[in-house]
Amino acid sequence: RSTYDLLECIDYCKKDLGIKIKSKDSNWIGMESDKTKDWENTIEQEIKKHPVKFVILFISKRNNHLYNDLKKFSLCDKGYISQVIKFENYIKAKNKKRDASYISKILLQINCKLGGANYFLNLDNNIFERNIIFVGINFGLNSSHTWERGEKGAITMVATKDKYFSKFCTFNEIINCKDKNYILEIQELISQFIDNLILKYKKEEGCTPKNIIFYRQGISQYSIDAIKSEIKIIEEVCNSKNINYYYTIVNMKTSLKLFEFNTRKNAKEKGNYKNPEPGLIVLDKVTDRNKFEFYLQPQKVTQGSATPTYFHVIYGNMNYPELLMQLTYWTTYIYPNWQNAVRIPHVLKLCEKFSYMTTKITRKKNNEKLSDSLAGL
């Protein structure tokens, strides 16, 4: 009964997205087993009969243990995209009469996973014609009981591959951190990813990119020396292909708090100061004049104190400092899984989600078939 209700809700919400459901009876299979192997075998048999790119899995609390295994099976072993929907969440939304909103968000997420774009930036063409690529890089460690603490980690990268910043390619790899040469391995993987990214951009746009903006997460301003060799590799690759770039460290864990003077004093806004409005950029007073760094407050904060995001451009030769700050702010609004601004640019937020999926859930490299999709969203 819940499945039929959910399919009816999808049928109601699908109009604006162009989704077609042929038959409510022929599009789903009921599973009575709680064993992972039974689910995997059933899915594999159906895919052999009817090749598909996408599979939706409805699970409940009693078989919640299937989530990690089914994600690993779909993303890593077989190379198809999956969406897991928990019945309890849908029933809860339905009881509050928010089932249409709940399903619409899921359909938007599916749209992104299949290569669609939920949001576009409405900018002047001269910005798009600069052929800029955004690259998010994240290195995460896994400390669960299945991996010895600090033994393994994952390097994940997400990049735009078109001039409108709406199409993506992804990459992840498991790294053995006990290996003394694992830093060199990371550098080699980043170099390979950039080479493949340039080829994909050329295939998409018919020309090579002119500029690349790298956002690196997981490095504090006090451990910059640890990634100097990584920057050197990026510099060599970009210079060999005549591409300008910025290498920017992003840190959300800052102790700095920013406030604006409150000119309005009503019941909702008491006191002389308030959280800053979205888009506040701070370039001086609290920054080092000898460095290219800035603080950005992109989202509106209504509870507690706003914490800005810190950006430090370590190296680069793009020579577009103002454009970098503008693009950094604008791209916080086109993260496909949220209808407002996030704290970091969309590629880095996608990379953060992808890193979590890799280190905490699949713990394996994604199938090569999914390199042009946001399967880890």
XYZ file of C-alpha atoms in Angstrom:
377
model
C 0.000 0.000 0.000
C 2.809 2.397 0.861
C 4.543 1.587 -2.425
C 1.439 2.412 -4.443
C 0.950 5.646 -2.507
C 4.557 6.606 -3.113
C 4.291 5.850 -6.861
C 1.132 7.956 -7.057
C 2.990 10.813 -5.375
C 5.867 10.452 -7.842
C 3.327 10.442 -10.683
C 1.887 13.690 -9.303
C 5.271 15.387 -8.840
C 6.879 14.174 -12.088
C 5.160 16.601 -14.477
C 7.759 19.379 -14.315
C 10.670 16.921 -14.576
C 9.483 14.815 -17.522
C 9.560 11.489 -15.663
C 7.403 8.698 -17.114
C 6.007 5.699 -15.256
C 4.747 2.993 -17.639
C 2.906 0.827 -15.144
C 2.754 0.851 -11.384
C 2.734 -2.961 -11.303
C 5.699 -3.580 -13.630
C 8.128 -1.115 -12.099
C 8.669 -2.586 -8.649
C 9.551 -5.930 -7.073
C 8.553 -6.912 -3.556
C 11.292 -8.495 -1.446
C 10.460 -10.743 1.508
C 14.066 -11.565 2.405
C 16.305 -9.490 4.667
C 19.496 -11.041 3.302
C 21.789 -8.828 1.261
C 22.659 -11.599 -1.231
C 18.976 -12.149 -2.074
C 18.523 -8.461 -2.838
C 21.694 -8.333 -4.928
C 20.783 -11.448 -6.935
C 17.264 -10.180 -7.618
C 18.507 -6.766 -8.760
C 21.203 -8.333 -10.962
C 18.702 -10.666 -12.655
C 16.317 -7.797 -13.398
C 19.101 -5.603 -14.781
C 20.144 -8.400 -17.137
C 16.549 -8.585 -18.436
C 16.031 -4.831 -18.610
C 19.280 -2.789 -18.599
C 18.800 0.380 -16.570
C 20.943 3.231 -15.272
C 19.018 3.859 -12.102
C 17.437 1.738 -9.360
C 15.281 2.999 -6.473
C 15.364 0.903 -3.297
C 12.584 1.143 -0.697
C 13.713 -0.126 2.686
C 12.334 0.049 6.214
C 13.947 0.141 9.642
C 13.964 -3.652 9.969
C 16.263 -3.976 6.908
C 18.210 -0.776 7.408
C 21.359 -2.901 7.562
C 21.089 -3.386 3.786
C 21.928 0.240 2.988
C 25.744 0.075 3.027
C 25.944 -3.250 1.190
C 23.476 -2.242 -1.520
C 25.271 1.065 -2.089
C 28.586 -0.775 -2.434
C 26.951 -3.288 -4.793
C 25.465 -0.604 -7.046
C 28.178 2.075 -7.066
C 31.315 -0.054 -6.910
C 30.589 -3.582 -8.125
C 27.967 -3.154 -10.870
C 28.193 0.518 -11.838
C 24.587 1.733 -11.722
C 23.189 4.646 -9.738
C 20.835 3.986 -6.848
C 18.515 5.980 -4.631
C 17.487 4.611 -1.246
C 14.153 5.760 0.184
C 13.145 4.814 3.705
C 9.461 4.042 4.103
C 9.322 5.558 7.579
C 10.529 8.940 6.308
C 7.910 8.949 3.550
C 5.094 7.949 5.931
C 6.199 10.640 8.379
C 6.111 13.273 5.600
C 2.739 11.981 4.407
C 1.218 12.228 7.884
C 2.298 15.863 8.003
C 0.905 16.376 4.451
C 4.385 17.091 3.132
C 4.730 14.008 0.955
C 4.741 16.035 -2.302
C 7.596 18.202 -0.998
C 9.508 15.127 0.178
C 9.172 13.342 -3.178
C 9.992 16.490 -5.167
C 13.313 16.800 -3.333
C 14.095 13.151 -4.054
C 13.272 13.617 -7.752
C 15.573 16.641 -7.915
C 18.311 14.553 -6.348
C 17.701 11.796 -8.905
C 17.839 14.403 -11.667
C 21.332 15.438 -10.571
C 22.549 11.867 -10.258
C 21.447 11.204 -13.840
C 23.338 14.225 -15.166
C 20.690 16.930 -15.018
C 21.160 20.388 -13.494
C 18.802 21.902 -10.923
C 20.317 25.395 -10.933
C 22.232 27.601 -13.371
C 24.161 30.829 -12.814
C 22.740 33.777 -14.729
C 26.023 35.538 -15.534
C 27.443 37.573 -18.394
C 28.739 35.502 -21.307
C 32.209 37.008 -20.963
C 32.571 35.098 -17.662
C 31.518 31.812 -19.230
C 33.797 32.415 -22.212
C 36.812 32.414 -19.893
C 36.449 28.615 -19.811
C 36.849 28.195 -16.059
C 36.857 24.795 -14.353
C 36.153 24.282 -10.642
C 37.855 21.382 -8.880
C 37.145 20.205 -5.328
C 39.730 17.984 -3.606
C 39.218 16.200 -0.297
C 41.261 13.598 1.573
C 39.416 11.782 4.343
C 40.455 9.130 6.856
C 38.284 6.285 8.047
C 38.368 5.307 11.715
C 35.569 2.737 11.961
C 36.028 -0.688 13.480
C 36.347 -2.324 10.050
C 39.456 -0.314 9.192
C 42.296 0.102 11.651
C 42.505 3.707 12.779
C 44.629 5.702 10.380
C 45.379 2.716 8.158
C 43.343 3.752 5.124
C 41.922 6.920 3.669
C 40.249 8.094 0.478
C 41.135 10.839 -1.981
C 37.999 12.188 -3.673
C 37.730 14.793 -6.426
C 34.752 16.453 -8.102
C 35.097 18.915 -10.995
C 32.941 20.798 -13.481
C 33.489 19.817 -17.100
C 31.573 22.531 -18.955
C 31.812 26.310 -19.050
C 28.431 26.759 -17.311
C 29.590 24.833 -14.170
C 26.620 22.431 -14.388
C 28.138 19.119 -15.584
C 30.476 17.102 -13.405
C 33.022 14.334 -13.348
C 34.141 12.486 -10.232
C 36.991 10.336 -9.002
C 37.820 8.448 -5.807
C 40.563 6.072 -4.712
C 41.349 4.229 -1.498
C 44.809 5.079 -0.116
C 46.899 2.918 2.223
C 48.208 5.494 4.698
C 50.718 3.054 6.195
C 52.605 3.105 2.922
C 55.465 5.615 3.159
C 54.854 6.737 -0.429
C 51.139 7.414 -0.090
C 51.689 11.179 -0.508
C 53.324 10.528 -3.880
C 50.393 8.300 -4.803
C 47.935 11.102 -4.045
C 49.937 13.512 -6.202
C 49.976 11.059 -9.099
C 46.216 10.517 -8.826
C 45.562 14.272 -8.836
C 47.756 14.631 -11.928
C 45.873 11.854 -13.734
C 42.522 13.362 -12.767
C 43.474 16.767 -14.180
C 44.637 15.189 -17.442
C 41.353 13.288 -17.818
C 39.366 16.367 -16.790
C 40.956 18.476 -19.531
C 40.102 15.812 -22.124
C 36.490 15.652 -20.944
C 36.163 19.434 -21.021
C 37.552 19.510 -24.561
C 35.065 16.832 -25.606
C 32.196 18.790 -24.024
C 33.094 22.324 -25.167
C 35.392 21.749 -28.147
C 38.300 23.626 -26.583
C 40.738 23.286 -23.708
C 40.024 25.163 -20.451
C 41.845 28.424 -19.863
C 41.542 28.607 -16.073
C 41.159 26.121 -13.206
C 40.169 27.013 -9.650
C 41.182 24.351 -7.106
C 39.472 24.210 -3.720
C 41.307 22.021 -1.201
C 39.618 20.958 2.031
C 41.115 19.236 5.040
C 44.290 21.352 5.266
C 44.727 24.077 7.877
C 46.789 27.199 7.300
C 49.391 25.810 9.710
C 50.089 22.643 7.682
C 50.576 24.175 4.246
C 54.078 22.717 4.003
C 52.538 19.244 3.811
C 50.986 19.927 0.383
C 53.764 21.912 -1.298
C 54.647 18.910 -3.446
C 50.966 18.561 -4.399
C 50.909 22.194 -5.547
C 54.104 21.607 -7.521
C 52.484 18.732 -9.438
C 49.436 20.875 -10.238
C 51.687 23.721 -11.349
C 53.621 21.434 -13.701
C 50.463 20.015 -15.269
C 48.813 23.426 -15.747
C 51.963 25.081 -17.110
C 52.522 22.249 -19.584
C 49.019 22.832 -20.982
C 49.152 26.652 -20.750
C 46.344 26.845 -18.166
C 46.134 29.486 -15.440
C 44.983 28.405 -12.003
C 44.300 29.271 -8.369
C 44.981 26.801 -5.565
C 42.764 27.711 -2.615
C 42.608 26.192 0.861
C 39.129 26.207 2.414
C 38.600 25.995 6.166
C 35.171 26.043 7.817
C 36.516 25.515 11.341
C 37.395 29.077 12.247
C 37.020 30.773 15.622
C 36.259 34.154 14.058
C 32.756 35.600 14.439
C 31.469 38.465 12.297
C 28.625 40.832 13.204
C 26.890 43.772 11.587
C 25.688 46.836 13.423
C 21.929 46.595 13.830
C 20.149 49.809 12.888
C 16.722 48.266 13.479
C 15.606 47.588 17.022
C 12.360 45.702 17.020
C 11.033 42.703 18.910
C 12.766 40.211 16.616
C 16.130 41.970 16.438
C 17.143 43.091 19.906
C 20.588 44.464 20.684
C 23.085 46.562 18.756
C 24.553 43.784 16.594
C 23.246 40.991 14.410
C 24.549 38.225 12.130
C 25.772 39.545 8.767
C 23.615 39.399 5.685
C 24.530 36.788 3.022
C 27.429 37.766 0.774
C 29.642 39.528 3.312
C 33.317 39.337 2.287
C 36.093 40.513 4.615
C 39.471 41.294 3.038
C 41.312 43.355 5.651
C 41.600 44.097 9.374
C 41.388 40.393 10.310
C 43.452 39.047 7.385
C 47.175 39.021 6.631
C 48.107 41.724 4.116
C 50.945 39.589 2.814
C 48.564 36.777 1.816
C 45.665 36.494 -0.599
C 43.000 35.435 1.879
C 39.434 36.392 2.688
C 36.451 35.424 4.828
C 33.071 34.767 3.242
C 29.639 34.547 4.873
C 27.439 33.166 2.052
C 24.366 31.878 3.886
C 21.793 33.561 6.112
C 22.058 32.547 9.775
C 18.976 33.030 11.955
C 20.039 31.013 15.019
C 23.259 31.393 16.971
C 26.334 33.240 15.721
C 27.425 33.087 12.097
C 30.811 31.477 11.424
C 32.417 32.622 8.160
C 34.365 30.339 5.830
C 38.073 31.028 5.418
C 39.676 31.014 1.945
C 43.425 31.247 1.400
C 44.861 31.320 -2.126
C 48.272 29.708 -1.643
C 49.440 29.844 -5.225
C 48.206 30.673 -8.706
C 48.555 32.908 -11.720
C 44.965 33.576 -12.833
C 45.186 37.247 -11.860
C 41.420 37.508 -11.270
C 41.170 38.162 -7.508
C 37.780 39.896 -7.608
C 36.307 37.325 -9.963
C 37.501 34.517 -7.698
C 35.643 35.964 -4.725
C 32.496 36.569 -6.787
C 32.492 33.087 -8.291
C 33.183 31.534 -4.897
C 30.097 33.274 -3.519
C 27.871 32.579 -6.538
C 28.679 28.874 -6.649
C 27.544 28.406 -3.040
C 24.002 28.880 -4.410
C 24.050 26.118 -7.039
C 24.691 23.106 -4.833
C 22.092 20.734 -6.351
C 20.873 19.198 -3.092
C 19.883 22.445 -1.361
C 17.672 25.349 -2.377
C 19.759 28.044 -0.722
C 23.415 28.850 -0.115
C 25.855 26.443 1.515
C 29.077 27.441 3.274
C 31.471 26.303 0.535
C 31.437 26.228 -3.302
C 29.248 23.547 -4.851
C 32.097 21.339 -6.140
C 33.677 21.194 -2.695
C 30.348 20.401 -1.025
C 29.791 17.611 -3.562
C 33.324 16.383 -2.877
C 32.615 16.399 0.861
C 29.495 14.256 0.370
C 31.403 11.957 -1.986
C 34.190 11.585 0.572
C 31.686 10.594 3.255
C 30.110 8.027 0.928
C 33.542 6.556 0.154
C 35.064 6.472 3.651
C 31.999 5.592 5.716
C 29.724 3.546 3.449
C 31.259 1.910 0.358
C 34.963 1.955 1.351
C 35.783 1.091 -2.238
C 36.586 2.852 -5.487
C 33.538 3.709 -7.619
C 32.934 1.864 -10.874
C 34.468 3.611 -13.908
C 30.998 3.794 -15.514
C 30.023 6.411 -12.918
C 32.906 8.839 -13.503
C 30.555 11.326 -15.230
C 27.799 11.298 -12.614
C 27.175 12.476 -9.066
C 26.612 8.963 -7.757
C 27.953 9.905 -4.306
C 25.444 12.727 -3.787
